[in-house]
Coordinates of C-alpha atoms in Angstrom, one line a residue:
X1 CA 0.1 0.1 0.1
X2 CA 1.6 3.4 -1.2
X3 CA 1.6 6.1 1.6
X4 CA 2.1 9.9 1.2
X5 CA 5.1 11.8 1.9
X6 CA 3.3 13.3 4.8
X7 CA 2.3 10.0 6.4
X8 CA 6.0 8.8 5.9
X9 CA 7.4 11.8 7.7
X10 CA 4.7 11.5 10.6
X11 CA 5.4 7.9 11.2
X12 CA 2.7 4.9 11.3
X13 CA -0.1 3.7 13.2
X14 CA 2.0 1.0 14.8
X15 CA 3.7 3.8 16.8
X16 CA 0.5 4.4 18.6
X17 CA 0.5 1.1 20.6
X18 CA 2.3 0.8 23.8
X19 CA 3.0 -2.8 25.1
X20 CA 0.6 -4.1 22.7
X21 CA -2.3 -2.0 23.8
X22 CA -3.8 1.3 22.1
X23 CA -2.6 4.4 23.5
X24 CA -4.9 7.4 22.8
X25 CA -2.1 10.0 23.7
X26 CA 0.4 8.4 21.2
X27 CA -2.4 8.5 18.6
X28 CA -2.9 12.3 19.2
X29 CA 0.9 12.9 18.7
X30 CA 0.7 10.9 15.4
X31 CA -2.2 12.9 14.1
X32 CA -0.5 16.2 15.1
X33 CA 2.7 15.2 13.3
X34 CA 0.6 14.1 10.1
X35 CA -1.3 17.4 10.0
X36 CA 2.0 19.4 10.3
X37 CA 3.6 17.3 7.5
X38 CA 0.6 17.8 5.3
X39 CA 0.6 21.5 5.7
X40 CA 4.3 21.7 4.8
X41 CA 3.5 19.5 1.8
X42 CA 0.6 21.8 0.7
X43 CA 2.7 24.9 1.0
X44 CA 5.6 23.4 -1.1
X45 CA 3.2 22.3 -3.8
X46 CA 1.7 25.9 -3.8
X47 CA 5.2 27.4 -4.0
X48 CA 6.2 25.2 -7.0
X49 CA 3.0 26.1 -8.8
X50 CA 3.6 29.8 -8.2
X51 CA 7.1 29.5 -9.6
X52 CA 5.8 27.6 -12.6
X53 CA 3.3 30.4 -13.4
X54 CA 6.1 33.0 -13.1
X55 CA 8.1 31.2 -15.5
X56 CA 5.2 31.0 -18.0
X57 CA 4.6 34.6 -17.6
X58 CA 8.3 35.3 -18.6
X59 CA 7.9 33.1 -21.7
X60 CA 4.7 34.8 -22.7
X61 CA 2.4 31.9 -22.0
X62 CA -1.1 32.3 -20.4
X63 CA -1.4 30.8 -16.8
X64 CA -4.9 30.1 -17.6
X65 CA -4.1 27.6 -20.5
X66 CA -4.5 24.0 -20.0
X67 CA -0.8 23.6 -20.1
X68 CA -0.7 25.9 -16.8
X69 CA -2.6 23.2 -14.8
X70 CA -0.9 20.1 -16.1
X71 CA 0.6 18.3 -13.4
X72 CA 3.4 16.5 -15.6
X73 CA 4.6 18.2 -18.8
X74 CA 5.7 15.7 -21.5
X75 CA 9.4 15.3 -21.7
X76 CA 11.4 17.6 -24.0
X77 CA 12.7 16.1 -27.1
X78 CA 16.4 16.2 -27.1
X79 CA 17.8 18.6 -29.8
X80 CA 21.4 17.9 -30.8
X81 CA 23.3 21.0 -32.2
X82 CA 24.4 21.0 -35.7
X83 CA 28.0 20.2 -36.1
X84 CA 30.0 23.4 -36.2
X85 CA 32.4 23.8 -39.3
X86 CA 33.9 26.5 -41.5
X87 CA 33.0 24.9 -44.8
X88 CA 30.8 21.9 -45.8
X89 CA 30.8 19.2 -48.3
X90 CA 28.3 16.8 -49.8
X91 CA 29.5 13.3 -50.3
X92 CA 28.4 10.8 -53.3
X93 CA 25.6 9.7 -51.0
X94 CA 24.2 13.2 -50.7
X95 CA 25.1 13.6 -47.0
X96 CA 26.4 17.1 -46.0
X97 CA 29.2 16.9 -43.6
X98 CA 31.6 19.3 -42.2
X99 CA 34.8 19.6 -44.2
X100 CA 38.0 18.9 -42.3
X101 CA 41.2 21.0 -42.8
X102 CA 42.9 18.0 -44.3
X103 CA 40.5 17.9 -47.3
X104 CA 40.9 21.6 -47.9
X105 CA 42.4 22.7 -51.3
X106 CA 45.7 24.2 -49.7
X107 CA 46.4 21.1 -47.7
X108 CA 45.9 19.0 -50.8
X109 CA 48.0 21.3 -53.0
X110 CA 50.8 22.2 -50.4
X111 CA 50.9 19.5 -47.8
X112 CA 49.5 16.3 -48.8
X113 CA 50.4 16.4 -52.5
X114 CA 53.0 18.9 -53.5
X115 CA 54.2 18.8 -57.1
X116 CA 57.8 19.0 -55.9
X117 CA 59.0 17.9 -59.5
X118 CA 57.3 20.6 -61.1
X119 CA 59.3 23.9 -61.9
X120 CA 56.0 25.7 -62.2
X121 CA 54.8 24.6 -58.8
X122 CA 57.9 25.9 -57.1
X123 CA 57.6 29.5 -59.0
X124 CA 54.0 29.7 -58.1
X125 CA 54.7 28.9 -54.4
X126 CA 57.6 31.1 -54.3
X127 CA 55.2 34.0 -55.4
X128 CA 52.4 33.3 -53.4
X129 CA 54.2 32.7 -49.9
X130 CA 57.2 34.8 -50.4
X131 CA 59.7 31.8 -49.7
X132 CA 60.8 28.5 -51.6
X133 CA 59.1 25.4 -50.8
X134 CA 62.2 23.9 -49.4
X135 CA 62.4 26.7 -46.9
X136 CA 58.7 26.4 -46.2
X137 CA 59.5 22.7 -45.0
X138 CA 62.5 23.8 -43.1
X139 CA 60.2 26.4 -41.3
X140 CA 57.7 23.7 -40.4
X141 CA 60.4 21.4 -39.0
X142 CA 61.5 24.4 -36.8
X143 CA 57.9 25.3 -35.6
X144 CA 57.5 21.6 -34.8
X145 CA 60.8 21.7 -32.7
X146 CA 59.4 24.7 -30.8
X147 CA 55.7 23.3 -30.6
X148 CA 55.9 22.8 -26.8
X149 CA 57.1 26.3 -26.1
X150 CA 55.1 28.2 -28.7
X151 CA 52.3 26.0 -30.3
X152 CA 51.2 23.7 -27.7
X153 CA 47.8 24.1 -28.5
X154 CA 48.4 22.7 -32.1
X155 CA 50.7 19.8 -31.2
X156 CA 50.3 17.0 -33.8
X157 CA 47.8 14.4 -32.8
X158 CA 46.3 16.5 -30.1
X159 CA 42.5 16.8 -29.7
X160 CA 39.9 19.3 -28.4
X161 CA 37.5 18.8 -25.6
X162 CA 34.9 16.9 -28.0
X163 CA 37.5 14.8 -29.5
X164 CA 38.0 16.7 -32.8
X165 CA 41.6 17.0 -34.1
X166 CA 43.5 20.2 -33.9
X167 CA 44.4 22.1 -37.1
X168 CA 47.5 20.8 -39.1
X169 CA 50.2 22.9 -38.2
X170 CA 51.6 22.9 -41.6
X171 CA 48.4 24.5 -42.9
X172 CA 48.7 27.1 -40.1
X173 CA 52.1 28.1 -41.1
X174 CA 50.9 28.6 -44.7
X175 CA 48.2 31.0 -43.3
X176 CA 50.8 33.1 -41.5
X177 CA 53.0 33.3 -44.5
X178 CA 50.0 34.5 -46.9
X179 CA 48.9 36.9 -44.1
X180 CA 52.3 38.5 -43.8
X181 CA 53.1 38.3 -47.4
X182 CA 50.0 39.5 -49.0
X183 CA 47.9 40.8 -46.3
X184 CA 44.9 38.6 -46.5
X185 CA 42.1 38.8 -44.2
X186 CA 41.3 35.9 -41.7
X187 CA 38.1 35.2 -43.7
X188 CA 40.1 34.5 -46.8
X189 CA 42.4 32.3 -45.1
X190 CA 39.5 30.4 -43.5
X191 CA 37.9 29.9 -46.8
X192 CA 40.9 28.2 -48.3
X193 CA 41.9 26.1 -45.3
X194 CA 38.7 25.3 -43.6
X195 CA 40.2 26.4 -40.3
X196 CA 38.2 29.0 -38.2
X197 CA 39.2 32.6 -38.2
X198 CA 39.6 32.5 -34.4
X199 CA 42.1 29.7 -34.7
X200 CA 44.1 31.4 -37.3
X201 CA 44.2 34.7 -35.3
X202 CA 45.5 33.0 -32.3
X203 CA 48.1 31.1 -34.2
X204 CA 49.2 34.3 -36.1
X205 CA 50.0 35.9 -32.6
X206 CA 52.1 33.1 -31.6
X207 CA 53.8 32.8 -34.9
X208 CA 54.8 36.7 -34.6
X209 CA 56.2 35.9 -31.2
X210 CA 58.1 32.8 -32.5
X211 CA 59.5 35.0 -35.3
X212 CA 60.7 37.8 -33.1
X213 CA 62.4 35.3 -30.5
X214 CA 63.5 32.4 -32.6
X215 CA 63.7 33.3 -36.1
X216 CA 65.3 36.8 -35.6
X217 CA 68.1 35.4 -33.6
X218 CA 68.6 32.5 -36.1
X219 CA 68.7 34.6 -39.4
X220 CA 69.5 38.2 -38.4
X221 CA 73.2 38.1 -37.6
X222 CA 75.3 41.2 -38.1
X223 CA 79.0 40.6 -39.1
X224 CA 81.4 41.3 -36.3
X225 CA 84.6 39.9 -37.9
X226 CA 86.3 39.9 -41.1
X227 CA 85.5 36.2 -41.5
X228 CA 81.9 37.0 -41.2
X229 CA 82.1 39.5 -44.1
X230 CA 83.1 36.6 -46.6
X231 CA 79.3 35.8 -47.4
X232 CA 78.2 39.5 -47.7
X233 CA 81.0 41.7 -49.5
X234 CA 81.7 39.8 -52.7
X235 CA 79.2 41.5 -54.8
X236 CA 80.2 45.0 -53.7
X237 CA 84.2 43.9 -54.4
X238 CA 83.0 43.0 -58.0
X239 CA 81.0 46.2 -58.5
X240 CA 84.3 48.3 -57.5
X241 CA 83.2 49.0 -53.9
X242 CA 85.9 47.3 -52.0
X243 CA 85.5 47.4 -48.2
X244 CA 81.7 47.9 -48.4
X245 CA 79.7 45.5 -46.4
X246 CA 76.1 46.3 -46.9
X247 CA 73.4 48.7 -47.9
X248 CA 71.7 50.7 -45.2
X249 CA 68.4 52.8 -45.3
X250 CA 65.3 53.1 -43.4
X251 CA 61.9 51.4 -44.1
X252 CA 58.4 52.3 -42.9
X253 CA 55.8 49.8 -41.6
X254 CA 52.3 51.0 -41.5
X255 CA 51.0 51.2 -37.9
X256 CA 47.2 51.7 -37.5
X257 CA 45.2 52.6 -34.3
X258 CA 48.0 54.7 -33.0
X259 CA 47.1 56.8 -29.9
X260 CA 46.0 60.4 -30.6
X261 CA 48.7 61.9 -28.6
X262 CA 51.4 59.8 -30.7
X263 CA 49.7 60.5 -34.0
X264 CA 51.8 63.4 -35.1
X265 CA 55.1 61.8 -34.4
X266 CA 54.2 58.7 -36.4
X267 CA 53.2 60.8 -39.6
X268 CA 55.8 61.4 -42.0
X269 CA 55.8 63.9 -45.0
X270 CA 56.4 60.7 -47.3
X271 CA 53.5 58.7 -46.1
X272 CA 49.8 59.5 -46.0
X273 CA 49.3 57.0 -42.9
X274 CA 50.9 56.6 -39.6
X275 CA 54.0 54.3 -39.5
X276 CA 56.9 53.0 -37.5
X277 CA 60.5 53.4 -39.1
X278 CA 63.1 50.8 -39.0
X279 CA 66.9 51.3 -39.9
X280 CA 68.1 48.2 -41.8
X281 CA 71.5 46.9 -43.2
X282 CA 71.2 44.3 -46.0
X283 CA 73.7 42.5 -48.3
X284 CA 73.2 42.7 -52.1
X285 CA 71.2 39.4 -51.9
X286 CA 68.5 41.3 -49.8
X287 CA 69.6 39.4 -46.6
X288 CA 68.8 41.4 -43.5
X289 CA 72.1 41.8 -41.4
X290 CA 71.0 44.2 -39.0
X291 CA 67.9 46.3 -37.9
X292 CA 66.9 48.6 -35.2
X293 CA 63.5 48.5 -33.3
X294 CA 60.6 50.5 -34.5
X295 CA 60.7 54.4 -34.1
X296 CA 58.4 57.1 -35.0
X297 CA 58.1 57.6 -38.6
X298 CA 58.6 61.5 -38.3
X299 CA 62.2 61.0 -37.4
X300 CA 64.7 61.5 -40.2
X301 CA 67.5 59.3 -41.2
X302 CA 70.2 61.5 -39.1
X303 CA 68.3 60.8 -35.9
X304 CA 67.3 57.2 -36.7
X305 CA 70.8 56.1 -37.3
X306 CA 72.0 57.1 -33.8
X307 CA 69.7 54.3 -32.4
X308 CA 71.4 51.7 -34.6
X309 CA 73.9 50.0 -32.6
X310 CA 75.5 48.3 -35.5
X311 CA 76.2 51.6 -37.4
X312 CA 77.4 53.1 -34.2
X313 CA 79.7 50.3 -33.4
X314 CA 81.2 50.6 -36.9
X315 CA 81.7 54.2 -36.5
X316 CA 83.4 54.1 -33.2
X317 CA 85.6 51.2 -34.6
X318 CA 84.2 48.6 -32.0
X319 CA 83.8 45.8 -34.6
X320 CA 85.4 44.6 -37.8
X321 CA 88.8 45.9 -36.7
X322 CA 90.5 43.2 -38.6
X323 CA 88.7 43.9 -42.0
X324 CA 91.5 45.0 -44.5
X325 CA 90.9 46.3 -47.9
X326 CA 92.5 48.6 -50.4
X327 CA 91.3 51.9 -52.1
X328 CA 92.8 54.0 -54.9
X329 CA 93.8 57.5 -54.0
X330 CA 95.5 60.4 -55.8
X331 CA 99.0 61.1 -55.0
X332 CA 99.9 64.5 -56.2
X333 CA 98.5 65.7 -59.5
X334 CA 98.6 62.8 -61.8
X335 CA 99.7 59.8 -60.0
X336 CA 97.4 57.3 -58.2
X337 CA 98.4 55.0 -55.4
X338 CA 96.8 52.2 -53.4
X339 CA 96.0 52.8 -49.8
X340 CA 95.3 50.0 -47.4
X341 CA 92.6 50.4 -44.7
X342 CA 91.9 48.2 -41.7
X343 CA 88.6 48.3 -40.2
X344 CA 86.0 50.8 -40.9
X345 CA 88.1 54.0 -39.6
X346 CA 91.8 53.4 -39.7
X347 CA 94.0 54.2 -42.6
X348 CA 97.1 52.0 -42.1
X349 CA 99.3 54.5 -44.1
X350 CA 97.8 57.9 -43.1
X351 CA 96.1 58.0 -39.8
X352 CA 94.8 61.4 -40.4
X353 CA 92.7 60.1 -43.4
X354 CA 89.8 58.2 -42.1
X355 CA 87.2 56.1 -44.0
X356 CA 83.7 55.0 -42.7
X357 CA 82.0 52.0 -44.5
X358 CA 84.9 51.2 -46.6
X359 CA 85.8 54.7 -47.9
X360 CA 82.2 55.1 -49.1

């Protein structure tokens, strides 16, 4: 026989017997507890019903509709969320599914099946991503080498909370190269890789940090001794500029969203937009040997070069003191003689005649 919650909390009629005989006092105590329990149960039911009416008002339902007085609402049908994806495809059976990044056009062309035996492929890849394909492969290896330090979220084989594999890191490197080389938007990159814009954005921030801390130290090395110049000064010697070690100039990088108080200092008379200036030294093969940090674009070259440690060390004779080269100079009216220079400042034959940057 089923009993109510109130009867359960009040006890049972068997508790009204004392030593096998009916006790009116115990029965009265039982009835009092039963009434109190029923009152509490009724109050809780009324509160639950009032809360239900409040929720119906909030949803715009009438409290006098038949649904309001139903004691048990039918269970809601479980609704599964549609699978999230950047792009979709339809298979041969007509079923539409999310397109994984490993089925995207870029992954097929450049990662899974690159035409490495085709000269046309290499020309196009160099034009599209601003580096040879072999250099791209080396870059991917270097990224994977530092994956735990900079790209742990995209470790190969790692999955997200629902078991989806992370985006291929080779494909993410391509997005960073195209963004930096051609200024594509995240939407353009997402369309070609089937990777979400947010994932590409997060990877790009890490890639820039990786470039500043790893790639810069690896590839931008200023020459400090004569042996370091062997790979940089040959073209200048052939062109008739012995002793020259590189070409130096300032370049401007556009910088949007500059604060208003800094806007004037970042506007140059050459540019219609705000920018930062960098003083660079490159060899004749366009390899960067040295660069300053960014400075306001309003500064001219005379100001900017004072912040170039490489140029200042050359001028003060702190580096390349063992670099020896010869220049032709006039000796009188008609005769010409060879003069040997050591370093960037010292004339070994006449110390009153100085030369900076190889007599240029």
